[in-house]
């Protein structure tokens, strides 16, 4: 009998007789899961990062419309950071004292303005820190959906191109042919402010980059009509779709190729361009993501990577994904990001298959694991991604407070957070996301999604129960679970006995569910509604003896699972049959003192090849599979 191990700690052939298989090459389909340090696991969930539930959203409260950008602004005078978010209407700043986002008012020449009035979902915001000439803090931002370039000076939103009426930016001097109206991207690069594919006056420059002079105390960093400033146009008929800074270069992603903008030593002609050979181009302006010396972006015919020297396709494991799974009519909605904690590229997109949930914006995220090359599809309805090191520094009293804001931290054995991170949250790099409803989320915080508190009048006794909550992001068709409900106990689920129901209707503060509570005991207090994480992983067809023309005889399969109360369901398929040989085999850990537990499925069957499908749906427990050991030996001659 031979042993083949997937997701083991080693690779190669062991002298102990175990054949170790690379986990990244062992799975052909994964949803809401990823591989980390050779461990297959369901993804972590997310929590609403802004705790402001004020529907009026006056000076504070959660955002009001689709989030189009999340930024970490560098305060150059203090070398600290602040987190900014922009929706279709306004700019907001995260307030570390209240843990909410404060609305930033318009000022100066824009004092009478109340909204950006961005019409389209695909008009994302581009922004960058770029100080005034004297070093005073400033954040410059714009969008193809805006009619101006704006800046935030720490107090107000002002007009970047106004040097007269309101004197918002007295250092600004327009380009020879007119004012900057907007751009696809804006960067602080080479001590200059650089606008990619700008609109200047009435003229658009889809192959151009407008750049200021070098930033000086006299304000040349806002001067576009002086020696050292100018407009560089790449020598191509193609349009610039996206752009990203790659070290000391700018990568321009265009329709059918990539271009590189490099610095010169000539202060009056600071840049030159060159074309990078490419197999395909980019079709989504905000899909480019930079990590570890490379830029990855999305084209309708595949995912492309460039390192500044060459461009190659990097989607050999999912070569038809962008063609078959992403809605081609809304390809420009794709937004890319990177999650440092899981080493994953993330692309939010609108899928062709929406699982019965109606949405006109992104409903899925494609995740590429950089450390353990593999892809997974996540159920997340995010519009944009961003990063931040901001957060609340919590005292011990705030943490260890049964009646406080963090009851899950009341005892050491109940918290899901790492103790060496609590109280240091403001220094930890976080991956943030926004959505179409104006919420901000922090990823990798919990094991459930879209969690919301139930408030009075609670849960109605009705044929379709109506639950009153704080503002939520649930949609019709969502599967949800209720926990910690007092009074109407029959609705409560748990990690071992999950009771799921469907959302049938929603308002901003209510959720109707497919559950008849007419005869239930009345709701008394408390409770949460959350969306479980639906984990799925499918192995490639397995038969190491097939190259020799032999079948595989399988004795049994062992699974090494974290002993945290997680339940895993396993289907076993033989020879590509549509009906499983074994279906929904339950693997339930005992919750004993050991960190992990071996659980076994008896197979005792011979086939040409075998496929394993693993499933878990939970709102409270993350399944972690450290090893899958297949005990087998050669069978008879293969049938095909």
Coordinates of C-alpha atoms in Angstrom, one line a residue:
X1 CA 0.0 0.0 0.0
X2 CA 1.3 3.4 -0.9
X3 CA 0.5 6.8 0.7
X4 CA 0.1 10.0 -1.3
X5 CA -0.3 13.2 0.8
X6 CA -1.8 16.5 -0.3
X7 CA -1.3 19.7 1.7
X8 CA 1.5 18.1 3.7
X9 CA 4.3 20.1 5.3
X10 CA 6.9 18.9 2.8
X11 CA 7.2 18.3 -1.0
X12 CA 9.1 15.6 -2.9
X13 CA 9.5 11.9 -2.1
X14 CA 9.9 11.1 1.6
X15 CA 12.1 8.2 2.8
X16 CA 9.3 7.2 5.1
X17 CA 7.3 6.1 2.1
X18 CA 4.9 9.0 1.7
X19 CA 4.7 10.7 -1.7
X20 CA 4.1 14.4 -1.0
X21 CA 2.1 16.3 -3.6
X22 CA 2.2 20.1 -4.1
X23 CA -1.1 21.4 -2.8
X24 CA -1.1 24.2 -5.4
X25 CA -1.2 21.6 -8.2
X26 CA -3.7 19.3 -6.4
X27 CA -6.9 21.4 -6.6
X28 CA -8.7 22.3 -9.8
X29 CA -11.6 24.3 -8.3
X30 CA -11.7 26.3 -5.1
X31 CA -14.3 28.7 -3.7
X32 CA -14.0 30.7 -0.6
X33 CA -10.8 28.9 0.4
X34 CA -7.0 29.2 0.0
X35 CA -3.7 27.5 0.8
X36 CA -1.5 29.0 3.4
X37 CA 1.7 27.4 4.6
X38 CA 0.7 24.1 3.0
X39 CA -2.7 24.2 4.8
X40 CA -6.0 24.2 2.9
X41 CA -8.5 26.4 4.6
X42 CA -11.7 28.3 4.2
X43 CA -11.1 32.0 3.9
X44 CA -11.5 34.3 6.8
X45 CA -14.5 36.6 6.8
X46 CA -14.8 40.4 7.1
X47 CA -16.3 42.9 9.5
X48 CA -17.8 46.3 8.9
X49 CA -15.0 48.7 9.7
X50 CA -17.0 51.8 10.1
X51 CA -19.2 51.4 13.2
X52 CA -21.3 54.5 12.3
X53 CA -24.9 53.3 11.6
X54 CA -26.5 56.8 11.5
X55 CA -28.8 56.7 8.4
X56 CA -28.8 60.5 8.3
X57 CA -25.0 60.4 7.9
X58 CA -24.6 64.0 8.7
X59 CA -21.2 64.9 10.1
X60 CA -20.6 61.2 10.9
X61 CA -22.0 57.9 10.0
X62 CA -21.4 55.3 7.3
X63 CA -21.0 56.3 3.7
X64 CA -24.1 56.9 1.7
X65 CA -23.5 55.6 -1.8
X66 CA -21.2 53.4 -3.9
X67 CA -17.6 53.5 -2.6
X68 CA -15.2 54.5 -5.5
X69 CA -11.9 54.7 -3.7
X70 CA -10.1 54.0 -0.4
X71 CA -6.7 55.7 0.2
X72 CA -4.0 56.0 2.8
X73 CA -2.9 59.6 2.7
X74 CA 0.6 60.4 4.0
X75 CA 0.7 63.4 6.3
X76 CA 4.2 64.5 5.3
X77 CA 4.6 67.1 8.1
X78 CA 4.2 64.4 10.8
X79 CA 5.1 61.2 8.8
X80 CA 1.8 59.7 9.9
X81 CA -1.2 58.4 7.9
X82 CA -4.9 59.0 7.6
X83 CA -7.5 56.8 5.8
X84 CA -9.7 58.4 3.2
X85 CA -12.7 57.0 1.4
X86 CA -14.7 58.5 -1.5
X87 CA -18.2 57.5 -2.6
X88 CA -20.2 58.9 -5.5
X89 CA -20.9 62.1 -3.6
X90 CA -18.3 63.0 -1.0
X91 CA -14.9 62.5 0.6
X92 CA -14.6 61.0 4.1
X93 CA -11.9 60.7 6.7
X94 CA -11.6 57.9 9.2
X95 CA -11.9 59.2 12.8
X96 CA -9.8 57.1 15.2
X97 CA -11.6 58.5 18.2
X98 CA -15.1 57.6 17.1
X99 CA -14.1 54.7 14.8
X100 CA -16.4 56.2 12.1
X101 CA -15.9 58.1 8.9
X102 CA -16.4 61.9 9.1
X103 CA -17.7 63.7 6.0
X104 CA -15.3 66.3 4.7
X105 CA -17.1 69.5 3.5
X106 CA -16.5 71.4 0.3
X107 CA -14.8 74.8 0.9
X108 CA -13.2 77.8 -0.8
X109 CA -14.6 78.3 -4.3
X110 CA -16.7 75.1 -3.9
X111 CA -18.4 76.2 -0.7
X112 CA -21.9 75.9 -2.4
X113 CA -21.2 72.4 -3.7
X114 CA -22.6 69.4 -1.9
X115 CA -21.7 66.4 -4.1
X116 CA -19.4 65.1 -6.8
X117 CA -22.4 63.8 -8.6
X118 CA -20.6 60.8 -10.2
X119 CA -23.0 59.1 -12.4
X120 CA -21.5 55.8 -13.4
X121 CA -20.4 52.8 -11.3
X122 CA -17.2 52.4 -13.3
X123 CA -15.8 55.9 -12.7
X124 CA -13.5 55.0 -9.9
X125 CA -11.5 57.7 -8.0
X126 CA -7.7 58.0 -8.5
X127 CA -5.7 60.0 -5.8
X128 CA -2.3 60.6 -4.4
X129 CA -0.6 62.4 -1.6
X130 CA 1.2 65.5 -3.1
X131 CA 2.1 68.3 -0.7
X132 CA 2.1 72.0 -1.4
X133 CA 5.4 73.5 -2.2
X134 CA 6.1 74.4 1.4
X135 CA 5.5 70.7 2.5
X136 CA 2.0 71.3 3.9
X137 CA -0.2 68.2 3.7
X138 CA -2.5 67.7 0.6
X139 CA -4.3 64.9 -1.2
X140 CA -5.1 65.4 -4.9
X141 CA -7.8 63.3 -6.5
X142 CA -10.0 63.1 -9.6
X143 CA -12.0 60.7 -11.8
X144 CA -13.2 60.3 -15.4
X145 CA -16.6 60.9 -13.8
X146 CA -15.6 64.2 -12.4
X147 CA -15.5 67.6 -14.1
X148 CA -12.6 68.8 -11.9
X149 CA -9.4 67.8 -10.2
X150 CA -9.9 68.2 -6.4
X151 CA -7.7 68.3 -3.4
X152 CA -8.1 67.9 0.3
X153 CA -6.0 70.2 2.6
X154 CA -6.9 68.6 5.9
X155 CA -10.1 70.6 6.4
X156 CA -12.0 71.0 3.1
X157 CA -12.4 69.7 -0.4
X158 CA -11.1 72.4 -2.8
X159 CA -10.6 73.0 -6.5
X160 CA -7.0 72.1 -7.6
X161 CA -7.2 74.2 -10.7
X162 CA -8.6 77.3 -9.0
X163 CA -5.9 79.9 -8.7
X164 CA -8.3 82.9 -8.9
X165 CA -11.9 83.0 -7.8
X166 CA -11.5 81.3 -4.5
X167 CA -7.7 81.2 -4.5
X168 CA -7.9 77.5 -3.6
X169 CA -4.6 76.8 -5.2
X170 CA -2.7 80.0 -6.0
X171 CA 0.4 78.1 -7.2
X172 CA -1.6 76.4 -10.1
X173 CA -0.7 77.4 -13.6
X174 CA -2.6 75.6 -16.4
X175 CA -1.0 73.8 -19.3
X176 CA -0.7 75.9 -22.5
X177 CA -3.9 74.4 -24.1
X178 CA -6.1 74.7 -21.0
X179 CA -7.0 73.4 -17.5
X180 CA -6.7 69.8 -16.4
X181 CA -10.3 68.5 -16.2
X182 CA -9.7 64.9 -15.1
X183 CA -7.6 61.8 -15.8
X184 CA -7.6 58.0 -15.6
X185 CA -4.8 58.0 -13.0
X186 CA -2.8 60.5 -11.0
X187 CA 0.6 59.8 -9.3
X188 CA 3.2 61.5 -7.2
X189 CA 6.3 60.4 -9.2
X190 CA 9.7 61.9 -9.9
X191 CA 8.8 64.8 -7.6
X192 CA 6.1 65.7 -10.0
X193 CA 2.3 65.4 -10.2
X194 CA 1.5 63.1 -13.2
X195 CA -1.9 62.8 -14.8
X196 CA -2.3 59.7 -17.0
X197 CA -4.6 59.9 -20.1
X198 CA -5.8 63.4 -19.0
X199 CA -8.5 65.6 -20.4
X200 CA -7.1 69.1 -20.9
X201 CA -9.7 71.8 -21.8
X202 CA -12.0 70.1 -24.3
X203 CA -9.3 67.7 -25.6
X204 CA -8.7 64.2 -24.3
X205 CA -5.2 62.6 -24.6
X206 CA -5.7 58.9 -24.4
X207 CA -2.0 58.2 -25.1
X208 CA -0.7 61.0 -23.0
X209 CA 0.8 61.8 -19.6
X210 CA 0.7 65.4 -18.3
X211 CA 3.3 66.2 -15.7
X212 CA 4.1 69.3 -13.6
X213 CA 7.5 70.8 -13.0
X214 CA 9.6 69.5 -10.0
X215 CA 7.9 70.5 -6.7
X216 CA 9.7 73.4 -5.1
X217 CA 9.0 75.9 -2.3
X218 CA 7.9 78.4 -5.0
X219 CA 5.1 76.1 -6.1
X220 CA 6.5 74.7 -9.4
X221 CA 4.9 71.4 -8.5
X222 CA 1.6 72.9 -9.6
X223 CA 2.9 74.6 -12.7
X224 CA 2.2 72.9 -16.0
X225 CA 3.4 75.8 -18.3
X226 CA 7.1 76.1 -17.4
X227 CA 10.3 74.4 -18.5
X228 CA 10.4 70.9 -17.0
X229 CA 6.6 70.4 -17.2
X230 CA 4.8 69.1 -20.3
X231 CA 2.8 66.4 -22.0
X232 CA 4.4 63.1 -23.0
X233 CA 2.5 61.0 -25.6
X234 CA 3.4 57.4 -26.3
X235 CA 3.9 56.5 -29.9
X236 CA 0.9 54.2 -30.5
X237 CA -2.7 54.3 -31.7
X238 CA -3.8 52.3 -28.6
X239 CA -5.5 54.0 -25.6
X240 CA -4.0 53.9 -22.1
X241 CA -6.4 51.8 -20.0
X242 CA -4.6 51.7 -16.7
X243 CA -1.3 52.6 -15.0
X244 CA 0.8 51.6 -12.0
X245 CA 4.1 52.6 -10.4
X246 CA 6.7 49.8 -10.5
X247 CA 9.7 50.9 -8.5
X248 CA 11.3 53.8 -10.3
X249 CA 9.1 53.3 -13.5
X250 CA 5.5 53.8 -14.5
X251 CA 3.8 50.9 -16.3
X252 CA 1.1 51.9 -18.8
X253 CA -1.4 49.2 -19.5
X254 CA -2.9 49.8 -23.0
X255 CA -5.4 47.9 -25.2
X256 CA -3.0 45.4 -26.7
X257 CA 0.4 45.9 -25.0
X258 CA 2.2 47.5 -22.2
X259 CA 4.5 50.6 -22.2
X260 CA 7.1 51.8 -19.7
X261 CA 7.8 55.4 -18.6
X262 CA 11.3 55.8 -17.3
X263 CA 13.2 58.8 -15.8
X264 CA 16.0 60.6 -17.6
X265 CA 18.7 62.8 -16.1
X266 CA 17.4 65.8 -18.0
X267 CA 15.2 68.0 -15.7
X268 CA 13.6 69.6 -18.8
X269 CA 12.7 66.3 -20.5
X270 CA 12.3 64.1 -17.5
X271 CA 10.7 61.0 -19.1
X272 CA 11.1 58.7 -22.0
X273 CA 8.8 55.8 -23.1
X274 CA 9.3 52.4 -24.6
X275 CA 7.1 49.5 -25.5
X276 CA 7.2 46.2 -23.7
X277 CA 6.5 43.1 -25.9
X278 CA 3.1 41.7 -24.9
X279 CA 0.8 38.8 -25.7
X280 CA -2.4 40.7 -24.9
X281 CA -3.6 43.9 -23.4
X282 CA -5.7 45.3 -20.5
X283 CA -9.4 46.1 -20.6
X284 CA -10.1 47.3 -17.1
X285 CA -8.6 50.6 -15.9
X286 CA -8.5 49.7 -12.2
X287 CA -7.5 46.1 -12.6
X288 CA -3.6 46.6 -12.4
X289 CA -2.1 45.5 -9.1
X290 CA 1.5 45.8 -8.1
X291 CA 3.3 43.3 -5.9
X292 CA 6.9 42.1 -5.6
X293 CA 8.3 43.8 -8.8
X294 CA 5.4 42.9 -11.1
X295 CA 2.1 44.4 -12.3
X296 CA -0.9 42.0 -13.0
X297 CA -3.9 43.2 -14.9
X298 CA -7.1 41.9 -16.5
X299 CA -7.8 41.6 -20.2
X300 CA -10.9 40.1 -21.7
X301 CA -8.8 37.3 -23.1
X302 CA -6.7 36.6 -20.0
X303 CA -4.6 37.9 -17.1
X304 CA -1.3 39.5 -18.0
X305 CA 1.8 40.2 -15.9
X306 CA 4.7 42.6 -16.7
X307 CA 7.9 43.1 -14.8
X308 CA 9.1 46.0 -16.9
X309 CA 11.1 43.8 -19.2
X310 CA 8.5 41.5 -20.7
X311 CA 4.8 40.8 -20.5
X312 CA 3.3 37.3 -20.2
X313 CA 0.1 35.5 -19.5
X314 CA -0.2 34.1 -15.9
X315 CA -3.6 32.5 -16.0
X316 CA -2.5 29.0 -17.4
X317 CA -4.6 27.4 -14.6
X318 CA -7.7 29.3 -15.5
X319 CA -7.1 30.2 -19.2
X320 CA -10.8 30.9 -20.0
X321 CA -11.9 32.5 -16.8
X322 CA -12.0 36.1 -18.0
X323 CA -13.9 35.1 -21.1
X324 CA -16.4 32.7 -19.5
X325 CA -16.9 33.8 -15.9
X326 CA -16.7 37.6 -16.0
X327 CA -19.6 39.6 -17.6
X328 CA -18.0 41.1 -20.7
X329 CA -20.4 44.1 -20.9
X330 CA -19.3 45.3 -17.4
X331 CA -15.6 44.5 -17.7
X332 CA -14.6 48.0 -16.8
X333 CA -16.1 47.4 -13.3
X334 CA -13.2 45.1 -12.3
X335 CA -11.1 46.6 -9.4
X336 CA -7.8 45.0 -8.3
X337 CA -6.2 45.0 -4.9
X338 CA -3.7 43.0 -2.8
X339 CA -4.1 41.4 0.6
X340 CA -0.7 41.3 2.4
X341 CA -1.9 39.0 5.2
X342 CA -2.8 36.2 2.8
X343 CA -0.4 37.2 -0.1
X344 CA -3.3 37.3 -2.5
X345 CA -4.1 39.4 -5.6
X346 CA -7.8 40.3 -5.5
X347 CA -10.1 41.3 -8.4
X348 CA -13.7 42.3 -7.7
X349 CA -15.9 41.5 -10.8
X350 CA -19.5 41.0 -11.9
X351 CA -20.0 37.3 -12.7
X352 CA -22.1 35.8 -15.5
X353 CA -23.8 33.6 -12.9
X354 CA -25.3 35.5 -10.0
X355 CA -26.8 32.6 -8.0
X356 CA -30.2 34.2 -8.0
X357 CA -29.0 37.5 -6.4
X358 CA -29.7 40.5 -8.6
X359 CA -26.9 43.1 -8.7
X360 CA -25.6 45.5 -11.3
X361 CA -22.2 45.7 -9.7
X362 CA -19.5 43.3 -8.6
X363 CA -20.7 40.1 -6.8
X364 CA -17.5 38.0 -6.8
X365 CA -13.8 38.3 -6.1
X366 CA -11.1 36.3 -8.0
X367 CA -8.2 35.6 -5.6
X368 CA -4.8 34.6 -6.7
X369 CA -2.5 33.1 -4.0
X370 CA 1.0 34.5 -4.7
X371 CA 2.9 32.3 -2.2
X372 CA 1.1 29.1 -3.2
X373 CA 0.1 29.6 -6.8
X374 CA -3.6 28.9 -7.0
X375 CA -6.9 30.6 -7.7
X376 CA -10.1 30.8 -5.8
X377 CA -13.4 32.6 -6.2
X378 CA -14.8 34.5 -3.2
X379 CA -18.4 35.4 -2.5
X380 CA -17.8 39.1 -1.8
X381 CA -19.8 42.1 -3.1
X382 CA -17.0 44.7 -3.1
X383 CA -16.5 47.7 -5.4
X384 CA -13.0 48.7 -4.4
X385 CA -10.0 47.7 -2.3
X386 CA -7.5 49.8 -0.3
X387 CA -5.0 49.6 2.6
X388 CA -4.6 51.3 6.0
X389 CA -2.6 51.1 9.1
X390 CA -5.1 53.2 11.0
X391 CA -7.4 51.8 13.7
X392 CA -8.3 52.0 17.3
X393 CA -5.6 51.5 20.0
X394 CA -7.7 49.6 22.6
X395 CA -6.9 49.6 26.3
X396 CA -7.2 46.5 28.4
X397 CA -10.4 47.9 30.0
X398 CA -12.0 48.3 26.6
X399 CA -11.0 44.8 25.6
X400 CA -11.9 42.9 28.8
X401 CA -15.4 44.3 29.3
X402 CA -18.4 42.0 29.2
X403 CA -20.8 44.9 28.7
X404 CA -18.5 46.8 26.3
X405 CA -18.3 46.9 22.5
X406 CA -16.3 43.8 22.2
X407 CA -18.0 41.0 24.2
X408 CA -16.3 38.3 22.2
X409 CA -13.0 39.4 24.0
X410 CA -14.5 38.9 27.4
X411 CA -12.5 35.7 28.1
X412 CA -9.2 34.4 26.7
X413 CA -10.6 31.2 25.3
X414 CA -13.3 32.8 23.2
X415 CA -11.5 35.5 21.3
X416 CA -10.8 34.9 17.6
X417 CA -8.1 37.6 17.5
X418 CA -4.4 37.2 18.1
X419 CA -3.5 38.5 21.6
X420 CA -0.3 40.1 20.4
X421 CA -2.3 42.2 18.0
X422 CA -5.0 43.5 20.3
X423 CA -4.1 47.0 21.4
X424 CA -1.7 47.3 18.5
X425 CA -4.4 47.4 15.8
X426 CA -3.4 50.9 14.6
X427 CA 0.1 49.6 13.5
X428 CA -1.1 46.6 11.6
X429 CA -1.5 46.7 7.8
X430 CA -5.1 46.1 7.0
X431 CA -6.8 45.3 3.7
X432 CA -10.0 47.4 3.3
X433 CA -12.9 47.1 0.9
X434 CA -15.9 49.2 0.0
X435 CA -19.2 48.2 -1.5
X436 CA -22.1 49.5 -3.6
X437 CA -24.1 50.4 -0.5
X438 CA -21.6 52.7 1.0
X439 CA -20.0 50.4 3.7
X440 CA -16.3 50.0 4.4
X441 CA -15.1 46.5 5.5
X442 CA -11.9 45.2 7.0
X443 CA -10.9 41.8 5.5
X444 CA -9.5 38.8 7.5
X445 CA -11.2 39.8 10.7
X446 CA -13.7 37.0 11.4
X447 CA -15.2 33.8 9.9
X448 CA -18.6 35.2 9.0
X449 CA -19.7 37.9 6.5
X450 CA -22.1 40.9 6.6
X451 CA -22.7 40.5 10.4
X452 CA -25.2 42.9 11.8
X453 CA -26.8 43.3 15.3
X454 CA -30.6 42.8 15.9
X455 CA -32.2 45.7 17.6
X456 CA -35.7 46.5 18.9
X457 CA -38.4 45.7 18.0
X458 CA -36.4 42.6 17.1
X459 CA -38.0 39.6 15.3
X460 CA -41.6 39.5 14.4
X461 CA -43.9 36.5 14.9
X462 CA -45.0 36.0 11.3
X463 CA -45.2 33.6 8.4
X464 CA -42.1 35.4 7.0
X465 CA -40.2 36.8 10.1
X466 CA -39.1 40.4 9.8
X467 CA -35.9 41.2 11.7
X468 CA -35.0 44.8 12.6
X469 CA -31.3 45.5 12.5
X470 CA -28.8 48.3 12.3
X471 CA -28.0 49.3 8.7
X472 CA -27.0 46.2 6.8
X473 CA -25.7 45.0 3.4
X474 CA -27.8 41.8 2.9
X475 CA -29.6 41.1 -0.4
X476 CA -32.6 39.0 -1.4
X477 CA -31.4 35.4 -1.9
X478 CA -28.6 35.5 0.7
X479 CA -28.3 32.6 3.0
X480 CA -28.0 33.7 6.7
X481 CA -27.7 32.3 10.2
X482 CA -29.0 33.8 13.5
X483 CA -27.0 33.6 16.7
X484 CA -27.3 34.7 20.3
X485 CA -31.0 35.5 20.0
X486 CA -32.8 35.7 23.4
X487 CA -36.4 34.6 23.6
X488 CA -36.9 33.2 20.1
X489 CA -34.4 30.5 20.7
X490 CA -35.6 28.3 17.9
X491 CA -33.9 30.5 15.4
X492 CA -30.4 30.2 16.9
X493 CA -27.7 28.3 15.0
X494 CA -24.3 27.3 16.3
X495 CA -20.9 26.1 14.9
X496 CA -22.1 22.5 15.3
X497 CA -25.7 22.8 14.4
X498 CA -26.0 25.6 11.8
X499 CA -29.6 26.5 11.0
X500 CA -29.7 28.5 7.7
X501 CA -32.5 30.5 6.1
X502 CA -32.9 32.7 3.1
X503 CA -33.5 36.4 2.9
X504 CA -36.7 37.1 1.1
X505 CA -36.9 41.0 1.3
X506 CA -34.9 43.9 2.7
X507 CA -35.1 47.5 3.6
X508 CA -32.2 49.6 5.0
X509 CA -33.0 48.4 8.5
X510 CA -35.0 45.2 8.2
X511 CA -34.4 41.7 6.8
X512 CA -37.3 39.3 6.0
X513 CA -36.4 35.6 6.1
X514 CA -38.0 32.4 4.9
X515 CA -38.9 31.3 8.3
X516 CA -42.4 31.0 9.9
X517 CA -42.1 32.2 13.5
X518 CA -45.9 32.4 14.2
X519 CA -45.7 29.9 16.9
X520 CA -42.3 30.8 18.3
X521 CA -41.7 32.3 21.7
X522 CA -41.4 36.1 21.3
X523 CA -38.1 37.8 20.8
X524 CA -36.7 39.3 24.0
X525 CA -33.4 40.8 23.2
X526 CA -30.1 40.5 21.4
X527 CA -28.9 38.5 18.5
X528 CA -26.9 38.8 15.3
X529 CA -27.6 38.0 11.6
X530 CA -24.6 36.9 9.5
X531 CA -23.8 35.3 6.2
X532 CA -21.9 32.0 6.4
X533 CA -18.8 31.3 4.3
X534 CA -19.5 28.6 1.8
X535 CA -16.2 26.7 1.4
X536 CA -15.6 24.3 -1.5
X537 CA -12.5 22.6 -2.8
X538 CA -12.2 20.0 -5.6
X539 CA -9.1 18.0 -6.3
X540 CA -7.8 17.1 -9.8
X541 CA -8.6 13.6 -11.0
X542 CA -6.2 11.4 -9.0
X543 CA -4.4 8.3 -10.2
X544 CA -0.6 8.2 -9.9
X545 CA -0.5 4.8 -11.7
X546 CA -2.4 6.0 -14.8
X547 CA 0.8 6.7 -16.8
X548 CA 1.5 3.0 -16.6
X549 CA -2.0 2.2 -17.9
X550 CA -3.2 1.0 -14.5
X551 CA -6.2 1.7 -12.4
X552 CA -6.0 2.8 -8.7
X553 CA -7.2 0.7 -5.8
X554 CA -8.1 3.0 -2.9
X555 CA -8.2 1.6 0.6
X556 CA -9.1 4.7 2.7
X557 CA -8.5 8.5 2.9
X558 CA -7.4 10.3 6.0
X559 CA -8.0 14.0 6.7
X560 CA -5.9 15.9 9.3
X561 CA -8.3 18.7 10.5
X562 CA -8.0 21.4 13.1
X563 CA -9.8 20.3 16.3
X564 CA -12.0 23.4 16.6
X565 CA -15.4 21.9 16.2
X566 CA -15.4 22.3 12.4
X567 CA -17.6 20.0 10.3
X568 CA -16.5 19.0 6.8
X569 CA -18.6 17.2 4.2
X570 CA -16.8 15.1 1.5
X571 CA -18.1 13.8 -1.8
X572 CA -16.1 11.1 -3.6
X573 CA -16.4 10.7 -7.4
X574 CA -15.1 7.9 -9.5
X575 CA -14.2 8.1 -13.2
X576 CA -15.9 11.4 -13.8
X577 CA -19.4 10.1 -12.9
X578 CA -22.0 12.7 -12.3
X579 CA -23.3 10.9 -9.2
X580 CA -20.9 10.5 -6.3
X581 CA -19.6 7.1 -5.1
X582 CA -20.0 8.5 -1.6
X583 CA -21.9 11.7 -0.8
X584 CA -21.9 14.1 2.1
X585 CA -19.7 12.0 4.3
X586 CA -19.5 13.9 7.6
X587 CA -16.1 14.5 9.1
X588 CA -16.7 16.0 12.6
X589 CA -13.8 16.7 15.0
X590 CA -14.3 15.7 18.6
X591 CA -13.1 19.0 20.1
X592 CA -10.5 17.2 22.2
X593 CA -7.2 18.6 23.6
X594 CA -5.1 18.0 20.5
X595 CA -4.7 20.8 18.0
X596 CA -5.5 18.5 15.1
X597 CA -7.4 15.3 14.6
X598 CA -7.1 12.5 12.0
X599 CA -10.5 11.5 10.5
X600 CA -10.9 8.6 8.1
X601 CA -13.2 7.7 5.2
X602 CA -13.2 4.1 4.1
X603 CA -13.3 3.7 0.3
X604 CA -12.3 0.1 -0.8
X605 CA -12.9 0.7 -4.5
X606 CA -11.0 0.5 -7.7
X607 CA -11.3 3.1 -10.5
X608 CA -9.5 4.8 -13.3
X609 CA -9.3 8.0 -11.3
X610 CA -10.9 9.6 -8.2
X611 CA -12.0 13.2 -7.4
X612 CA -12.6 14.6 -3.9
X613 CA -15.0 17.4 -3.3
X614 CA -14.9 19.1 0.2
X615 CA -17.6 21.4 1.5
X616 CA -18.3 23.4 4.6
X617 CA -20.8 26.2 5.3
X618 CA -20.3 28.0 8.6
X619 CA -20.7 31.4 10.1
X620 CA -18.4 30.9 13.0
X621 CA -15.7 28.3 12.4
X622 CA -12.9 28.2 9.8
X623 CA -12.0 24.7 8.6
X624 CA -8.3 24.1 8.2
X625 CA -7.1 20.9 6.6
X626 CA -3.4 20.2 7.2
X627 CA -3.1 16.9 5.3
X628 CA -5.1 14.6 3.0
X629 CA -3.5 11.1 2.8
X630 CA -4.7 8.7 0.2
X631 CA -3.9 5.1 0.9
X632 CA -3.8 3.2 -2.4
X633 CA -2.0 0.7 -4.7
X634 CA -2.0 -0.2 -8.4
X635 CA -5.2 -1.9 -9.7
X636 CA -5.8 -3.7 -12.9
X637 CA -5.3 -2.3 -16.4
X638 CA -7.1 0.9 -17.0
X639 CA -10.3 1.0 -19.1
X640 CA -9.3 4.1 -21.0

